Amino acid sequence: SAILQGAFLQAEKLCLPSSLCSIHKVDWIHVGSPIVLAVREICGPDEPGGRPNFQALSWKKRIVCVVWLKLLSREAQEDVEKAWRENPFFSLQNGLPEMNHVVLLELVKSTAAARIFAHFLLHLPQPRIGAELARLAEHVRSDPAREEDVRFFLEVWWELWKGTDELNAGNEETIEAMFANQFARLFSGCPSLTPHAAKRLKLDSVDMTTSSANTDILHIFLHALKDMTDLVSSTDVCFQSLSISLDALYTSFLIKEEVVLPVTEKLDYLCEGIYCRGENETLSPELIQDAQRDLWASLSPSQFKPSRMKLFEALKIITDLTQLWKDKGLLTVSSPLIPRYSGFHLQRSVQRVLTALDESPEAVTEKNTLRDLLKSLDLPAPENTPELQAQVTAIIITHLLQDYESFAELFAGQTSWARSESWVNCLEKNQAAFCHHRALLSLSTTLMSLVHTESSDVSQCRKLMKITADIFSALSLEDKNQALAAMLVLSSRGFFSCPVPSAVTEGFDQELNMAFNCIIQGGGGASAVVSQGNLTTAVSLVARVAFQNPEAALKSCCHSAVFNKGAFSLMAKILHQLPGLQDQRGGKEGEPKNDGFISLSGRSLLCRCLQETVGNKSMSASEKEQLLRFLGLLMTSQVIKEEEEKKQSFLSPQKVVNTFVLPNLSAVGDDSLDIEFGLQLLHAALSVEAAPSPHWVLGCSPFPLLFVLAQLYSQAYRCGAIRLRSMDTKELLVSVLTTLGEVVGAEVEANPSTWSRALFWLHNKTEELDWTVQFHLKAVWGQHFKNEVPSSMLEVCGLPEQ
């Protein structure tokens, strides 16, 4: 602060016999040197590599803020007694001599602080912004007016269109916010000057009125540029002027919402723009962020809505300037020394405006002028190499720049980049940026492509698989389930859908075994009470290995549920938390299949894994009991999200019946244990609360199933036929037959024409069986058939008269 105050006092002495309050633009070259040198001394040099010094940036903001507040305090005739209590900048501000706006504007221009100045403007009410811009335009046009003044004016214009930096947005402690608070305090006595409702302001150097022109920012800029036409003498500034003007017109009149480009187009634009900036520009986060802000400003509706200027008035001003500069030869691209970025920017600006204006039959002359301009911009195509694309994308991800999640998804899916060490290092160091299921799915696809190539690097594949699993483990449970469902669409065997190097397989097998050993030892036993913490850990462990190979993980779940005593309950709880493993690809639930055949369509991955786990093994009674209870729990609806009270089962009864019941019951043989198990499972399935009509049982070939049950019943009660294990099993058979008959009967009654053929088929088939079967199917027959005792039974019961 002492250095700055000393510099201003020295500049004040150089003004003698005048003062900083009355200097003109022409005087700055003589008196401004001490101030500019002091600012450079305070801020210091940039960091190595051309990266900005953020402490220096903060100091520069503070200096511009203090000088501007000095002017505002004088304008508002602030009371010093009040200022020292309420102004956090009072000590520094009070040590400066009085000055005018020439000092502020020349200081901003001399220290390359146009962005800072624009950000302070953005924290003022729009009418005040208009007043300050009118002052700026007046200052730029005053003598001595040079092309560098036009460049400064354009920088402020474009920075206003780009808006504030995202990093500062919402931070109440920023210097810009403090500046806005002080402005509001200074003019609190004038409601028309507060940041919320400013209407007019009398300035010392510009006579402003309340006309709408003073609050129409685009009107101020375009008319000021029109007045500066003769100051433009280079192609570079000419291109800048036209591109900014066209982008301002496009965002003010021709779009109503942000134009969202695909991420690949954004990357092309960024890489081409960075290339066009030349080799002098070092690739850095700041350079990319600035290019992103340029693109955003070109495609987002302007916050400064025109109040006076109309579209074709603005278009005419721009095309008149174009024609004027063309006549001067400033639009000719002939020398390779001409800066390329301004031409690149202008080319795209013209294309956007012409595309938007093509639908309008008006302004034919203006559109022809723009088409001629576009033809004259026959620039060589900027280079856009895969190496530059990978570098730019990696920097966006590493520094979490705008839209980094979309770039992470793109980065993860680029197989051509994936063989480089830098690609893997970027993934490893920035895993948090990939923690959403779309990026993870792209990464998984890339990994599968790498693992399945003959020339794959085993160590790199193992490292990449671990990184991918780590990213998956960091997801929320909801996102994990989305990722699991997406993986099942790719392959039920995950990363191992094709043969992979044995070293990769062995590594996964070790992780799989370790995961389930931890689960069983930590809470999967018969006497263990699973805490919520243990369940959460178990779910995470299973989900992690399931993402890498869903089929292998489910097989391990099934094996533990059947063969580890008491583990069925924990395994069921785990799977209920992982609905992403349900694998719904096998056919639609609830579709009636009345073709007379037993269908196994709709079999889920879990059912297949259970079948392969059990196979033709001779299971003990306790193991069959565990399998039965495991399936029963999976068919039972559970609350997945307590706050939503959403209930769902992991396995539908239809899939269980199709997979395990129909094959057991249809192959009637001597193994009464299989029959008993099938009946128990069917009873459990029918006990599950079903959705309204159509009932799920219609997808299980209900009439053939009824006939098979009727056959079992008939054989069980005939001498010499198959014997069921116990009377309990016979009672279970009767219960299942009756319950199933009631369900099917209700569906037949609701839609008799659909089921009449199947109904007659069943009735004809059951006539061959024991006559008592018909009574257990009364609910199925309804009003279609009578319940009659066979005539042969009546003959047996007849008695002679004597």
mmCIF file of N, CA and C in Angstrom, residues 56 143 148 194 321 323 331 364 412 415 479 495 505 526 563 601 633 638 655 746 761 783:
data_model
loop_
_atom_site.group_PDB
_atom_site.id
_atom_site.type_symbol
_atom_site.label_atom_id
_atom_site.label_comp_id
_atom_site.label_asym_id
_atom_site.label_seq_id
_atom_site.Cartn_x
_atom_site.Cartn_y
_atom_site.Cartn_z
ATOM 1 N N ALA A 56 -0.713 -12.074 -7.496
ATOM 2 C CA ALA A 56 -0.580 -10.833 -8.266
ATOM 3 C C ALA A 56 -1.936 -10.409 -8.827
ATOM 4 N N ASP A 143 -8.528 12.301 -27.929
ATOM 5 C CA ASP A 143 -7.127 12.370 -28.379
ATOM 6 C C ASP A 143 -6.180 12.072 -27.221
ATOM 7 N N GLU A 148 -4.654 0.810 -30.442
ATOM 8 C CA GLU A 148 -4.583 0.093 -29.169
ATOM 9 C C GLU A 148 -5.761 0.451 -28.265
ATOM 10 N N THR A 194 -29.074 2.140 -6.721
ATOM 11 C CA THR A 194 -28.689 0.888 -6.068
ATOM 12 C C THR A 194 -28.512 -0.190 -7.125
ATOM 13 N N LEU A 321 -19.597 -1.714 -41.736
ATOM 14 C CA LEU A 321 -18.194 -1.740 -41.294
ATOM 15 C C LEU A 321 -17.397 -2.733 -42.136
ATOM 16 N N GLN A 323 -17.958 -3.687 -45.238
ATOM 17 C CA GLN A 323 -17.728 -3.139 -46.566
ATOM 18 C C GLN A 323 -16.667 -2.047 -46.544
ATOM 19 N N LEU A 331 -9.535 -6.792 -45.154
ATOM 20 C CA LEU A 331 -10.107 -8.124 -45.030
ATOM 21 C C LEU A 331 -9.386 -9.154 -45.895
ATOM 22 N N VAL A 364 -31.276 -9.184 -47.595
ATOM 23 C CA VAL A 364 -30.544 -9.916 -48.634
ATOM 24 C C VAL A 364 -29.173 -9.308 -48.865
ATOM 25 N N ALA A 412 -12.313 -41.493 -21.638
ATOM 26 C CA ALA A 412 -12.340 -42.897 -21.244
ATOM 27 C C ALA A 412 -12.626 -43.821 -22.421
ATOM 28 N N THR A 415 -10.008 -45.541 -27.432
ATOM 29 C CA THR A 415 -9.096 -46.691 -27.462
ATOM 30 C C THR A 415 -7.756 -46.318 -28.077
ATOM 31 N N ASP A 479 -25.699 -45.362 -8.478
ATOM 32 C CA ASP A 479 -24.881 -45.346 -9.681
ATOM 33 C C ASP A 479 -24.212 -46.701 -9.915
ATOM 34 N N PHE A 495 -15.550 -58.141 -18.104
ATOM 35 C CA PHE A 495 -14.274 -57.992 -18.794
ATOM 36 C C PHE A 495 -13.766 -59.313 -19.366
ATOM 37 N N THR A 505 -6.780 -63.232 -15.386
ATOM 38 C CA THR A 505 -7.820 -64.093 -14.809
ATOM 39 C C THR A 505 -7.476 -64.496 -13.382
ATOM 40 N N ALA A 526 -24.524 -69.095 10.314
ATOM 41 C CA ALA A 526 -25.898 -69.363 10.742
ATOM 42 C C ALA A 526 -26.275 -68.562 11.974
ATOM 43 N N PHE A 563 -24.653 -73.763 -0.042
ATOM 44 C CA PHE A 563 -23.743 -74.703 0.626
ATOM 45 C C PHE A 563 -23.080 -74.170 1.893
ATOM 46 N N SER A 601 -38.515 -69.188 -21.430
ATOM 47 C CA SER A 601 -38.028 -67.867 -21.784
ATOM 48 C C SER A 601 -38.096 -66.950 -20.568
ATOM 49 N N LEU A 633 -36.784 -65.716 -0.405
ATOM 50 C CA LEU A 633 -36.407 -64.346 -0.032
ATOM 51 C C LEU A 633 -36.230 -63.469 -1.268
ATOM 52 N N GLN A 638 -38.769 -56.190 -1.299
ATOM 53 C CA GLN A 638 -38.072 -55.512 -0.211
ATOM 54 C C GLN A 638 -38.064 -54.014 -0.471
ATOM 55 N N LYS A 655 -40.154 -66.182 -13.161
ATOM 56 C CA LYS A 655 -38.858 -66.737 -13.560
ATOM 57 C C LYS A 655 -38.499 -67.952 -12.723
ATOM 58 N N ALA A 746 -59.823 -67.000 -12.076
ATOM 59 C CA ALA A 746 -60.116 -65.562 -12.078
ATOM 60 C C ALA A 746 -59.738 -64.930 -13.413
ATOM 61 N N TRP A 761 -59.295 -77.887 -23.596
ATOM 62 C CA TRP A 761 -58.163 -78.830 -23.659
ATOM 63 C C TRP A 761 -57.891 -79.448 -22.289
ATOM 64 N N GLN A 783 -68.538 -71.472 -14.796
ATOM 65 C CA GLN A 783 -69.858 -71.816 -15.329
ATOM 66 C C GLN A 783 -69.768 -72.643 -16.613
#
